[in-house]
Amino acid sequence: MDTIKKNWYSESCELWPGSTFSFEVKEVLHDERSLYQHIQVFDTISLGKVLVLDGIIQCTEKDEFSYQEMISFLPLCCHPNPEKVLIVGGGDGGVARDVAKHPQVKEIVQVEIDAMVIEVSKKYLKFMSVGFDNKKMTLHVGDGFEFMKNHSHEFDVIITDSSDPVGPAVNLFQENYFSLMKSALKPNGIVCSQAGTYWDSMELVKNTLKICKNQFPVAAYATTSVPTYPCGQIGFVIGSLDGNANLLNPVREFSLEQLKNMDLKYYNSDVHKASFSLPSFVRYEIEP
Ligand code: SAM
């Protein structure tokens, strides 16, 4: 099922069968298959511009900031000096845009597998792809898994802004990827990876957190709300090589005025702390 009525687009994916999210389309701006995936960009009635990969919404202009700010600032604010940051995936540029806002970040390296996602985002999704224009940024086109094999003890923070675990992203949810990330980190480094929603993908949440805990002495799952993602909720696993790290308490706190000056609309220290508080049915599943 692609549409439920004229001009309406419905997301459809094997990861969450039986229900769908739909939006009304003003204009199809782009519709093309790359080597890796089907890339679509829509202008919509209520969500602004929307990027869809292989039938799954990646970001909408209306609510992308919640995801991008949280996947960036949760790990950055848990690290005492996050100078060099690696982003894997993130071809829309939104995470790069927000990582660059952190005053301690000096260098951003990004590896995205699909050059066409970058090109299309630069053309239609400027509000996010502005991240690629930053002087701190070095962008590589390639597979994040392969890239990781050739880097050791180099990064303070590694953020994996991957699509869901279908197609080229499958490897980024596996234990050997977390092991490679561990080797690519400097001492006391931190990783943060997209880890799915607990409403529809509890096994994914559990497995990704388990893998992260196997590889890192300190690990936790944090949640955020993104209305246009399945079930309106998505989470991240965060792992630290520092065995004394307390991920729930940011080591760097910003005042509301500082956050406003950085144009951060979702993240703040209270949201940081609260994002690790999980409902009971999730805790029954993920706590030993
Ligand atoms: N915020 C989004 C979400 O969770 O729905 C993710 C957005 S970002 C567009 C995801 C990117 O990961 C895509 O551009 C995709 O091409 C990239 N990607 C998937 N697998 C990859 C891999 N193995 N190496 C590098 N990038 C990868």
Coordinates of C-alpha atoms and ligand atoms in Angstrom, one line a residue:
M1 CA 0.0 0.0 0.0
D2 CA 1.5 3.3 -1.1
T3 CA -1.3 5.7 -0.7
I4 CA -4.6 5.7 1.1
K5 CA -6.1 8.6 -1.0
K6 CA -4.9 10.9 -3.6
N7 CA -1.9 13.0 -2.5
W8 CA -1.4 11.1 0.8
Y9 CA 1.8 9.2 1.3
S10 CA 1.8 6.3 3.8
E11 CA 4.9 4.9 5.3
S12 CA 5.2 1.2 5.1
C13 CA 7.9 -1.1 6.5
E14 CA 8.3 -4.7 7.6
L15 CA 9.7 -3.5 10.9
W16 CA 6.3 -2.3 12.1
P17 CA 3.6 -4.2 10.3
G18 CA -0.1 -3.5 10.7
S19 CA -0.1 0.3 11.2
T20 CA 1.1 3.3 9.2
F21 CA 1.7 7.0 9.4
S22 CA 0.5 9.2 6.6
F23 CA 1.0 12.7 5.4
E24 CA -0.6 14.9 2.7
V25 CA 1.8 15.8 -0.1
K26 CA 2.0 19.2 -1.7
E27 CA 4.7 18.3 -4.2
V28 CA 7.0 15.4 -4.9
L29 CA 10.4 17.1 -5.1
H30 CA 12.6 14.1 -5.7
D31 CA 12.0 10.4 -6.4
E32 CA 15.0 8.3 -7.5
R33 CA 16.8 5.0 -6.6
S34 CA 20.5 5.3 -5.7
L35 CA 22.9 2.3 -5.5
Y36 CA 21.7 1.7 -1.9
Q37 CA 18.1 2.9 -1.5
H38 CA 15.0 4.6 -2.8
I39 CA 15.3 8.3 -2.0
Q40 CA 12.2 10.5 -1.9
V41 CA 11.7 14.1 -0.8
F42 CA 8.3 15.6 -0.4
D43 CA 7.0 19.1 0.3
T44 CA 4.0 18.5 2.5
I45 CA 0.9 20.3 3.8
S46 CA 1.7 20.1 7.5
L47 CA 5.3 18.8 8.0
G48 CA 7.4 21.0 5.7
K49 CA 10.0 19.1 3.7
V50 CA 10.2 15.3 4.4
L51 CA 13.0 12.9 3.5
V52 CA 12.0 9.3 3.0
L53 CA 14.4 6.4 2.4
D54 CA 13.1 3.0 1.3
G55 CA 9.6 3.9 2.4
I56 CA 10.7 5.1 5.9
I57 CA 10.5 8.7 7.1
Q58 CA 14.1 9.9 8.0
C59 CA 13.3 13.5 9.0
T60 CA 10.6 16.1 8.6
E61 CA 11.2 19.9 8.8
K62 CA 8.7 20.1 11.6
D63 CA 10.3 17.9 14.2
E64 CA 13.8 16.8 13.1
F65 CA 15.4 19.0 15.7
S66 CA 14.3 16.7 18.6
Y67 CA 16.2 13.7 17.1
Q68 CA 19.3 15.6 15.9
E69 CA 19.8 17.6 19.1
M70 CA 19.4 14.6 21.4
I71 CA 21.7 12.2 19.4
S72 CA 24.3 15.0 19.3
F73 CA 24.1 16.7 22.7
L74 CA 23.5 13.6 25.0
P75 CA 27.0 12.2 24.2
L76 CA 28.7 15.6 23.8
C77 CA 27.5 16.8 27.2
C78 CA 28.6 13.5 28.8
H79 CA 32.2 14.0 27.6
P80 CA 34.5 16.5 29.5
N81 CA 36.2 17.6 26.3
P82 CA 34.6 16.4 23.1
E83 CA 37.1 17.9 20.6
K84 CA 37.0 15.4 17.7
V85 CA 33.7 13.8 16.7
L86 CA 32.9 11.1 14.1
I87 CA 29.4 10.9 12.6
V88 CA 28.4 7.7 10.8
G89 CA 25.4 8.0 8.4
G90 CA 23.6 11.3 8.9
G91 CA 23.5 12.1 5.1
D92 CA 20.9 14.9 5.6
G93 CA 23.5 16.9 7.6
G94 CA 21.3 17.6 10.6
V95 CA 23.5 15.9 13.2
A96 CA 26.6 17.7 11.8
R97 CA 24.7 21.0 12.0
D98 CA 24.0 20.4 15.7
V99 CA 27.4 18.9 16.7
A100 CA 29.1 22.0 15.3
K101 CA 27.1 24.1 17.8
H102 CA 29.0 22.6 20.8
P103 CA 31.7 25.1 21.8
Q104 CA 34.3 22.5 22.6
V105 CA 34.1 20.6 19.2
K106 CA 37.1 21.4 17.0
E107 CA 36.9 18.7 14.3
I108 CA 34.0 16.8 12.8
V109 CA 34.6 13.8 10.5
Q110 CA 31.6 12.2 8.8
V111 CA 31.2 9.0 6.7
E112 CA 27.9 8.5 4.8
I113 CA 27.5 5.6 2.4
D114 CA 25.2 7.3 -0.1
A115 CA 26.4 10.3 -2.0
M116 CA 22.9 10.8 -3.5
V117 CA 21.4 11.4 0.0
I118 CA 24.0 14.2 0.5
E119 CA 23.3 15.7 -2.9
V120 CA 19.5 15.6 -2.5
S121 CA 19.7 17.1 1.0
K122 CA 21.9 19.9 -0.2
K123 CA 19.4 20.7 -2.9
Y124 CA 16.1 20.4 -0.9
L125 CA 16.9 20.2 2.8
K126 CA 19.1 23.2 3.3
F127 CA 17.9 23.6 6.9
M128 CA 19.8 20.4 7.7
S129 CA 22.5 20.2 5.0
V130 CA 23.9 23.5 6.2
G131 CA 25.9 21.2 8.6
F132 CA 28.1 20.2 5.7
D133 CA 29.2 23.8 5.1
N134 CA 30.9 24.0 8.5
K135 CA 34.7 24.6 8.4
K136 CA 35.2 22.0 11.1
M137 CA 33.8 19.3 8.8
T138 CA 35.6 16.6 6.7
L139 CA 33.1 14.5 4.7
H140 CA 33.8 11.0 3.4
V141 CA 31.5 8.9 1.2
G142 CA 31.8 5.3 2.2
D143 CA 30.6 2.5 4.5
G144 CA 30.9 3.4 8.2
F145 CA 31.6 -0.2 9.1
E146 CA 34.6 -0.4 6.8
F147 CA 35.8 3.1 7.8
M148 CA 35.9 2.2 11.4
K149 CA 38.3 -0.7 10.7
N150 CA 41.0 1.8 9.6
H151 CA 40.8 4.2 12.6
S152 CA 42.0 3.6 16.1
H153 CA 42.2 5.8 19.3
E154 CA 41.2 8.9 17.2
F155 CA 37.8 10.2 18.3
D156 CA 36.3 11.5 21.6
V157 CA 32.7 10.9 20.5
I158 CA 31.2 8.6 17.8
I159 CA 27.6 9.3 16.8
T160 CA 25.9 6.7 14.6
D161 CA 23.0 8.4 12.9
S162 CA 22.0 5.4 10.8
S163 CA 18.7 4.5 9.1
D164 CA 16.8 1.5 10.6
P165 CA 18.5 -1.9 10.4
V166 CA 17.5 -2.8 6.9
G167 CA 19.8 -2.5 3.8
P168 CA 23.2 -0.9 4.3
A169 CA 22.5 -0.1 7.9
V170 CA 22.2 -3.7 9.2
N171 CA 26.0 -3.9 10.1
L172 CA 25.7 -0.7 12.2
F173 CA 23.6 -2.6 14.8
Q174 CA 25.9 -5.5 15.3
E175 CA 28.4 -6.4 18.0
N176 CA 31.5 -6.3 15.8
Y177 CA 30.6 -2.7 14.9
F178 CA 30.4 -1.6 18.5
S179 CA 33.8 -3.4 19.1
L180 CA 35.3 -1.4 16.2
M181 CA 33.9 1.8 17.5
K182 CA 35.5 1.0 20.9
S183 CA 38.9 0.7 19.2
A184 CA 38.3 4.0 17.2
L185 CA 37.8 5.9 20.5
K186 CA 40.3 7.8 22.5
P187 CA 40.5 6.8 26.2
N188 CA 37.2 7.7 28.0
G189 CA 35.5 8.1 24.6
I190 CA 31.7 7.9 24.2
V191 CA 29.4 6.4 21.5
C192 CA 25.8 7.2 20.8
S193 CA 23.7 5.2 18.3
Q194 CA 20.2 5.3 17.1
A195 CA 18.5 2.2 18.7
G196 CA 14.8 2.1 17.8
T197 CA 11.5 2.5 19.5
Y198 CA 10.4 0.5 22.5
W199 CA 6.8 0.5 21.4
D200 CA 7.3 -1.5 18.2
S201 CA 10.9 -2.7 18.3
M202 CA 11.6 -3.9 21.8
E203 CA 13.9 -6.7 20.6
L204 CA 16.0 -4.1 18.7
V205 CA 16.2 -1.9 21.8
K206 CA 17.1 -4.8 24.0
N207 CA 19.7 -6.3 21.6
T208 CA 21.4 -2.9 20.8
L209 CA 21.6 -2.1 24.5
K210 CA 22.9 -5.6 25.3
I211 CA 25.7 -5.3 22.7
C212 CA 26.6 -1.8 24.0
K213 CA 26.8 -3.1 27.6
N214 CA 29.0 -6.0 26.4
Q215 CA 31.5 -3.6 24.9
F216 CA 31.4 -0.6 27.3
P217 CA 31.7 -0.5 31.0
V218 CA 28.9 2.1 31.3
A219 CA 25.9 2.0 28.9
A220 CA 22.3 3.1 28.9
Y221 CA 19.2 3.8 26.7
A222 CA 17.8 7.3 26.4
T223 CA 14.6 8.3 24.8
T224 CA 13.2 11.3 22.9
S225 CA 9.9 12.1 21.3
V226 CA 9.7 12.6 17.5
P227 CA 6.0 12.8 16.4
T228 CA 6.6 11.6 12.9
Y229 CA 8.6 8.5 13.8
P230 CA 6.8 5.2 14.4
C231 CA 4.9 5.5 17.7
G232 CA 6.3 9.0 18.1
Q233 CA 9.3 7.8 20.2
I234 CA 12.9 6.8 19.4
G235 CA 15.9 6.0 21.5
F236 CA 19.6 5.9 21.6
V237 CA 22.2 3.7 23.3
I238 CA 25.1 5.6 24.8
G239 CA 28.2 3.8 25.9
S240 CA 31.3 5.3 27.7
L241 CA 34.8 3.8 28.1
D242 CA 35.1 5.7 31.4
G243 CA 33.9 3.2 34.0
N244 CA 33.1 6.1 36.4
A245 CA 31.0 8.0 33.9
N246 CA 27.4 9.0 35.1
L247 CA 25.6 9.4 31.8
L248 CA 22.5 10.7 33.5
N249 CA 24.2 13.8 34.7
P250 CA 25.7 16.0 32.0
V251 CA 29.3 17.1 32.8
R252 CA 28.6 20.3 30.8
E253 CA 25.5 22.3 31.5
F254 CA 24.3 25.2 29.4
S255 CA 21.9 28.0 30.6
L256 CA 18.7 28.6 28.7
E257 CA 20.2 31.7 27.2
Q258 CA 23.3 29.8 26.0
L259 CA 21.0 27.1 24.4
K260 CA 18.9 29.9 22.7
N261 CA 22.1 31.4 21.3
M262 CA 23.1 28.0 19.9
D263 CA 19.6 27.7 18.4
L264 CA 18.9 24.5 20.4
K265 CA 15.1 24.0 20.6
Y266 CA 14.8 20.7 22.4
Y267 CA 17.9 19.8 24.4
N268 CA 18.6 21.1 27.9
S269 CA 20.0 19.6 31.1
D270 CA 16.6 18.7 32.5
V271 CA 15.6 16.9 29.3
H272 CA 19.0 15.2 29.3
K273 CA 18.5 13.8 32.8
A274 CA 14.8 12.9 32.1
S275 CA 15.6 11.1 28.9
F276 CA 17.1 8.1 30.9
S277 CA 13.9 7.7 32.9
L278 CA 12.0 4.8 31.2
P279 CA 8.5 3.4 31.7
S280 CA 8.2 0.2 33.8
F281 CA 7.3 -2.1 30.9
V282 CA 10.6 -1.1 29.3
R283 CA 12.6 -1.5 32.5
Y284 CA 11.2 -5.0 33.0
E285 CA 12.7 -5.9 29.6
I286 CA 16.1 -4.2 29.7
E287 CA 17.1 -4.3 33.4
P288 CA 18.9 -7.5 34.5
Ligands
SAM1 N1 17.4 10.3 11.6 C1 17.2 9.2 10.7 C2 16.4 8.1 11.3 O1 16.7 7.5 12.3 O2 15.4 7.8 10.6 C3 18.5 8.8 10.1 C4 18.8 9.8 9.1 S1 20.2 9.6 8.1 C5 19.5 10.1 6.5 C6 20.6 7.9 7.9 C7 21.7 7.7 6.9 O3 22.5 6.5 7.2 C8 21.3 7.5 5.4 O4 21.6 8.6 4.7 C9 22.0 6.2 5.0 O5 22.5 6.3 3.7 C10 23.1 6.1 6.0 N2 23.7 4.8 6.2 C11 23.1 3.6 6.2 N3 24.0 2.6 6.3 C12 25.2 3.2 6.4 C13 26.5 2.7 6.5 N4 26.8 1.4 6.6 N5 27.6 3.5 6.5 C14 27.4 4.9 6.4 N6 26.1 5.4 6.3 C15 25.1 4.6 6.3

